[in-house]
PDB file of C-alpha atoms in Angstrom:
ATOM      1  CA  UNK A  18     -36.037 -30.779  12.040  1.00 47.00           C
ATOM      2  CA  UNK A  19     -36.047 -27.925  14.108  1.00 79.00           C
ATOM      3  CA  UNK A  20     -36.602 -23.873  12.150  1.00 91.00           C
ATOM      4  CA  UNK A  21     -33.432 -22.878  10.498  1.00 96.00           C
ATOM      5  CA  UNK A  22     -30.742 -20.149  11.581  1.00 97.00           C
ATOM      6  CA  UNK A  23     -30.430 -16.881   8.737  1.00 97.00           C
ATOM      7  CA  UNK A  24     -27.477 -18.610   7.554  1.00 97.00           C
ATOM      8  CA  UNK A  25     -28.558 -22.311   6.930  1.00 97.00           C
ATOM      9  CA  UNK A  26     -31.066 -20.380   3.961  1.00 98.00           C
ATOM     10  CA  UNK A  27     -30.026 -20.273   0.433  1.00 98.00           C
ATOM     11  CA  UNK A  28     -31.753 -19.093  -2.767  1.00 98.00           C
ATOM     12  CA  UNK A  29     -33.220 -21.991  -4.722  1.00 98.00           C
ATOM     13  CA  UNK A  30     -32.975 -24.448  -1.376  1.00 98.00           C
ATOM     14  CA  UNK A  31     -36.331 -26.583  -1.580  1.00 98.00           C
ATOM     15  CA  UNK A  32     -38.165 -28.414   1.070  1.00 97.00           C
ATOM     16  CA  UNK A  33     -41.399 -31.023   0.867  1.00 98.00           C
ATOM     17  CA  UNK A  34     -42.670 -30.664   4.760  1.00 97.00           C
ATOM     18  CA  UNK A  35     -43.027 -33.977   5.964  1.00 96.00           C
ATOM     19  CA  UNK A  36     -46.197 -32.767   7.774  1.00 96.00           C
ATOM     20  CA  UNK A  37     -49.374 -32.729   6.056  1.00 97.00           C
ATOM     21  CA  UNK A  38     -53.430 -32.074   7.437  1.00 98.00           C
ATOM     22  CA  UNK A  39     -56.429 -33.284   6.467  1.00 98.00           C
ATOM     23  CA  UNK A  40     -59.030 -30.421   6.593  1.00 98.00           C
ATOM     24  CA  UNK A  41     -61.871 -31.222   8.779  1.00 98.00           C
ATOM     25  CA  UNK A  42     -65.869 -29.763   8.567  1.00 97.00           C
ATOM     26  CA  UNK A  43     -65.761 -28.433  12.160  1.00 98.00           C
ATOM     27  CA  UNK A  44     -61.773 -26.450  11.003  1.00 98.00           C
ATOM     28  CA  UNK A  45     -63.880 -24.664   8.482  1.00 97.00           C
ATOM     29  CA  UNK A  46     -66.647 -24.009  10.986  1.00 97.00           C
ATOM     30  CA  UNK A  47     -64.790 -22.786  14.141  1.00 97.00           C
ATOM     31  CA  UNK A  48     -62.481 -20.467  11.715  1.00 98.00           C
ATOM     32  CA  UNK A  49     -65.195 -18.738   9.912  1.00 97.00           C
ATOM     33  CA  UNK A  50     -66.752 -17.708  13.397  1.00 97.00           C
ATOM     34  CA  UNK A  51     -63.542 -16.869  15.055  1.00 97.00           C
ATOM     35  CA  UNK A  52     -62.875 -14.338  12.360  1.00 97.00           C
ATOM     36  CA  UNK A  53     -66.622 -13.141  11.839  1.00 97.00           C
ATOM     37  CA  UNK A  54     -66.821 -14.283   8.222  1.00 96.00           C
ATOM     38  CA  UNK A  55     -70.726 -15.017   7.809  1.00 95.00           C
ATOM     39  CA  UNK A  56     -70.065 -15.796   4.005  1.00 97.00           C
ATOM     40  CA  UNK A  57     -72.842 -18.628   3.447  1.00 97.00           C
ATOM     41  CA  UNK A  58     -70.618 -20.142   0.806  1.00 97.00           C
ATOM     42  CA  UNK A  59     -68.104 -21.740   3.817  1.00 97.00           C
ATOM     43  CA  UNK A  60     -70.826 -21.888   6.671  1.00 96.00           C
ATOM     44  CA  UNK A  61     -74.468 -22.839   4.813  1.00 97.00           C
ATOM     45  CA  UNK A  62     -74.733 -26.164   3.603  1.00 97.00           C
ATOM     46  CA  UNK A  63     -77.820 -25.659   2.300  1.00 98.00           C
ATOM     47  CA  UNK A  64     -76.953 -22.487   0.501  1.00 98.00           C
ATOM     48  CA  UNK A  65     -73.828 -24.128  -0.942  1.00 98.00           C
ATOM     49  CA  UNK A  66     -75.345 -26.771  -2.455  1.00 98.00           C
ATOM     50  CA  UNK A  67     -76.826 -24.579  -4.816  1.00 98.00           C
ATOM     51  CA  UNK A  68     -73.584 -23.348  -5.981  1.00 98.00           C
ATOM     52  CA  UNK A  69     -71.179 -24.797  -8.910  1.00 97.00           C
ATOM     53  CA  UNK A  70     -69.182 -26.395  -5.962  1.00 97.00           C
ATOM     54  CA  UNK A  71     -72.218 -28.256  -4.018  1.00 98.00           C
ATOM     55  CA  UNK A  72     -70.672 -27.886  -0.738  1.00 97.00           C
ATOM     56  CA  UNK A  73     -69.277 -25.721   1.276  1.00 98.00           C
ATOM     57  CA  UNK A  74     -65.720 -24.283   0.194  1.00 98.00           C
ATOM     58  CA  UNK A  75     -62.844 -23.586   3.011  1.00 98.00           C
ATOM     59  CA  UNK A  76     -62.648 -20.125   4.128  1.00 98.00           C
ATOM     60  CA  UNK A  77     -59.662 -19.348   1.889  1.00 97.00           C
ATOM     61  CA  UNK A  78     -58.088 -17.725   4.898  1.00 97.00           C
ATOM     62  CA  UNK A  79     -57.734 -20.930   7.012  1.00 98.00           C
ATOM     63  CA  UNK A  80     -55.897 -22.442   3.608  1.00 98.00           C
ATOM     64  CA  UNK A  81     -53.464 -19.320   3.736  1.00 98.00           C
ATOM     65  CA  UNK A  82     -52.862 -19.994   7.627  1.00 98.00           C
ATOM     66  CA  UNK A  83     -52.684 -23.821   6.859  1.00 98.00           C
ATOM     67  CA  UNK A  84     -50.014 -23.650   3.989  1.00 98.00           C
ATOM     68  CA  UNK A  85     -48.060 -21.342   5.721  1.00 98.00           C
ATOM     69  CA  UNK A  86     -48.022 -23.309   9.333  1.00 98.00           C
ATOM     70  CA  UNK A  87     -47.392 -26.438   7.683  1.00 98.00           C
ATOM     71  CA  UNK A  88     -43.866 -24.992   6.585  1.00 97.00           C
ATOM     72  CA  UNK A  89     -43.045 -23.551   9.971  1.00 97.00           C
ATOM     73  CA  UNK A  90     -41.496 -27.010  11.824  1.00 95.00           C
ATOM     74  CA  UNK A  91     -38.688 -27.001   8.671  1.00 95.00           C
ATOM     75  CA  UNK A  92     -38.088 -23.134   8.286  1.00 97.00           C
ATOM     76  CA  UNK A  93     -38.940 -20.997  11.338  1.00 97.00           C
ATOM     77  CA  UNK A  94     -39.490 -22.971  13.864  1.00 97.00           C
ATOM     78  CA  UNK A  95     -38.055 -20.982  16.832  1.00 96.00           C
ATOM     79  CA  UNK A  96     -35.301 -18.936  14.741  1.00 97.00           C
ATOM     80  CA  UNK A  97     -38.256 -16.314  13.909  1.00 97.00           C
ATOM     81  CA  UNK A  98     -37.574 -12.841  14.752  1.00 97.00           C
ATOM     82  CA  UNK A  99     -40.821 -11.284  13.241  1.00 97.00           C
ATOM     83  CA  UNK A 100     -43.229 -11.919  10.048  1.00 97.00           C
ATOM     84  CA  UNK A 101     -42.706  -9.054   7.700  1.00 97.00           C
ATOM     85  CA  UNK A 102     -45.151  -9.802   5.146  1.00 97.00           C
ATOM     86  CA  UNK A 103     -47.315 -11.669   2.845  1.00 98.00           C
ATOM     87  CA  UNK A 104     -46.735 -11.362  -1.044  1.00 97.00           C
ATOM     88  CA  UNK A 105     -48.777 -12.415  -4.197  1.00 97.00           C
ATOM     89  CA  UNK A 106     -51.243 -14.948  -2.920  1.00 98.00           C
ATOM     90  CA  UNK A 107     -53.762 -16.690  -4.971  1.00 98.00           C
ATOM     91  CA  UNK A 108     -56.046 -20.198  -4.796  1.00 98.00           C
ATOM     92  CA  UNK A 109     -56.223 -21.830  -7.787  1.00 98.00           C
ATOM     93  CA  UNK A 110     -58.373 -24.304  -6.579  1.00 98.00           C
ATOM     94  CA  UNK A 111     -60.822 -24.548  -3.876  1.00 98.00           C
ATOM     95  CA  UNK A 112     -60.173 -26.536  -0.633  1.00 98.00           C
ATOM     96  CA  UNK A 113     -63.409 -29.250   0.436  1.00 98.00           C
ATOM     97  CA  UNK A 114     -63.740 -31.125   4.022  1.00 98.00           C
ATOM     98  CA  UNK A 115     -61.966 -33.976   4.035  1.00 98.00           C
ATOM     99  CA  UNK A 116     -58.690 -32.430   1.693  1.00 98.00           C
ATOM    100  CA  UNK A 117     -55.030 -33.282   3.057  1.00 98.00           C
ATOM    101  CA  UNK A 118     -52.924 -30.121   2.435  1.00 98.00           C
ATOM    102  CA  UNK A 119     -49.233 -30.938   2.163  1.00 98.00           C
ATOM    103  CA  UNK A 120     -46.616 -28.192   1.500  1.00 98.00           C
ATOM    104  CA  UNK A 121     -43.241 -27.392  -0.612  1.00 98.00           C
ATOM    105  CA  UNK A 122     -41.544 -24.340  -0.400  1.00 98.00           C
ATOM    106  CA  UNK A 123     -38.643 -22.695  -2.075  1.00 98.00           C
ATOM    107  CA  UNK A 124     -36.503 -19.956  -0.954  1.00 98.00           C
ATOM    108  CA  UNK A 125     -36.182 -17.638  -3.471  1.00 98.00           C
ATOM    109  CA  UNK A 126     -34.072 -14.177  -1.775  1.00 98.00           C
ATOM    110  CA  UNK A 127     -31.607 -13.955   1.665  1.00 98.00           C
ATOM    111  CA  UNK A 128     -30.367 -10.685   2.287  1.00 98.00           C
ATOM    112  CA  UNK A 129     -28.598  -9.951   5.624  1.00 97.00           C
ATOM    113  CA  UNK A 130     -30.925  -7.201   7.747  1.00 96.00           C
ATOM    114  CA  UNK A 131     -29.413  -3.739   7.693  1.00 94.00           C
ATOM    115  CA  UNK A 132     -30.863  -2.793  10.422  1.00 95.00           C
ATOM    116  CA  UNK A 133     -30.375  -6.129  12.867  1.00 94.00           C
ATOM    117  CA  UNK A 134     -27.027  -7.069  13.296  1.00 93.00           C
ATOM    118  CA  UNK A 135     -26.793 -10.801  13.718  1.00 94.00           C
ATOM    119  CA  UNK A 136     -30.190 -11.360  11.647  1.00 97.00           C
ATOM    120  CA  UNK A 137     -31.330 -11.445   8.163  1.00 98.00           C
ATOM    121  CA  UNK A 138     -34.643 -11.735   5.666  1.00 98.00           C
ATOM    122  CA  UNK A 139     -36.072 -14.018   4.196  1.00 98.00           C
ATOM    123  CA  UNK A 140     -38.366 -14.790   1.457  1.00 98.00           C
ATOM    124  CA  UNK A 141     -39.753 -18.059   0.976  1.00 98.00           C
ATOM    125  CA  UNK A 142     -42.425 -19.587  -1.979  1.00 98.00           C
ATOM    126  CA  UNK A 143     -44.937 -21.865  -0.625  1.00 98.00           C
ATOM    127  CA  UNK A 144     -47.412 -24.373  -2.785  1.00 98.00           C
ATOM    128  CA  UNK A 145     -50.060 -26.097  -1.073  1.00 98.00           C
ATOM    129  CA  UNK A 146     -51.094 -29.025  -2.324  1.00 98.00           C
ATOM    130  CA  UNK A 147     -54.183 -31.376  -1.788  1.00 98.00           C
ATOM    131  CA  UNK A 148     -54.222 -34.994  -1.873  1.00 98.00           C
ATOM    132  CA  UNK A 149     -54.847 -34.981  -5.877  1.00 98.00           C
ATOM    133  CA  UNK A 150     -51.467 -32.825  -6.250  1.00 98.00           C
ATOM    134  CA  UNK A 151     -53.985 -29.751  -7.522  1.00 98.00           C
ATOM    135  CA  UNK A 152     -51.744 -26.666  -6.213  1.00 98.00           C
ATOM    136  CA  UNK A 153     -54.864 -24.516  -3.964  1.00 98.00           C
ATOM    137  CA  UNK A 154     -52.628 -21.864  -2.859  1.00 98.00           C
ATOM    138  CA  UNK A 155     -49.399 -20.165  -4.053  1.00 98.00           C
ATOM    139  CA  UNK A 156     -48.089 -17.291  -1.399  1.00 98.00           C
ATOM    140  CA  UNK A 157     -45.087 -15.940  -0.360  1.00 98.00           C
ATOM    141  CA  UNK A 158     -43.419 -14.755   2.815  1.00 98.00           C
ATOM    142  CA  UNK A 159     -41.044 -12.615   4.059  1.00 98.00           C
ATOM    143  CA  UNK A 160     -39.427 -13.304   7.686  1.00 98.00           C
ATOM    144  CA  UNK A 161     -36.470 -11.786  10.113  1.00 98.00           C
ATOM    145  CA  UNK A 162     -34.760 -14.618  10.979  1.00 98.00           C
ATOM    146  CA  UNK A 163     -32.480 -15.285  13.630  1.00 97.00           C
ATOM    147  CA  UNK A 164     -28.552 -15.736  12.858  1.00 96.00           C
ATOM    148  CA  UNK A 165     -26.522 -18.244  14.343  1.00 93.00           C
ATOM    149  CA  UNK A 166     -25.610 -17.517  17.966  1.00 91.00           C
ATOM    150  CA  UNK A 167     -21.967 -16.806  18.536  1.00 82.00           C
ATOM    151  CA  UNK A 168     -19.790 -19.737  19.785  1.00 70.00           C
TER     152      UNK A 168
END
């Protein structure tokens, strides 16, 4: 299913994205030194295992990015204008090597844009979920989407 036009979005519409990702070692790795996170709870193993966890958590970060681009083929997918924000986000539980993420959403406001004829906003709930069901992040977004083209 390609992204959705502004006016294929209703309030309370749900979707369980088909697509789902198992979170891999070397994901964890590259992100953390991409983004210059030396935290040694997501890059020392050794450090880590001294913790309550005993391994290395996911930079909560890459989760955030990973929820959210999991919902993209079913929402946005080429009808995104622009990303206008990120609301309340929290991680309930921690994300491991070796997790599948999967991903619902729910859109909970549409308002046409007052400023962008032919668009609108939207705000959208996601959950991510890992293979155990445990909900390890709850965000939401806000996105100019594109409206139907004419004819």
């Amino acid at each position: 299913m390609a992204g959705l036009w502004f006016e294929e979005f209703e309030v309370g519409r749900r979707f369980r994205h088909e697509v789902r990702r198992t979170v891999l070692e070397s994901d964890n790795m590259l992100f953390s030194a991409l983004t210059y996170n030396p935290a040694a709870l997501h890059i020392d193993h050794a450090y880590a295992a001294t913790t309550e966890w005993g391994r290395p958590l996911v930079n909560s970060l890459f989760t955030l990015g990973l929820v959210i681009g999991l919902s993209v083929q079913d929402t946005t997918f080429g009808t995104l204008v622009a990303q206008l924000g990120i609301g309340e986000t929290v991680f309930p539980k921690p994300v491991f090597a070796g997790d599948t993420i999967r991903v619902e959403t729910e859109v909970t406001a549409v308002r046409p844009s007052a400023s962008r004829p032919g668009q609108g906003v939207v705000t959208m709930a996601h959950h991510g979920l890992n293979q155990r069901d445990e909900v390890v992040c709850r965000t939401t977004r806000t996105a100019l989407m594109l409206g139907r083209p004419a004819g």
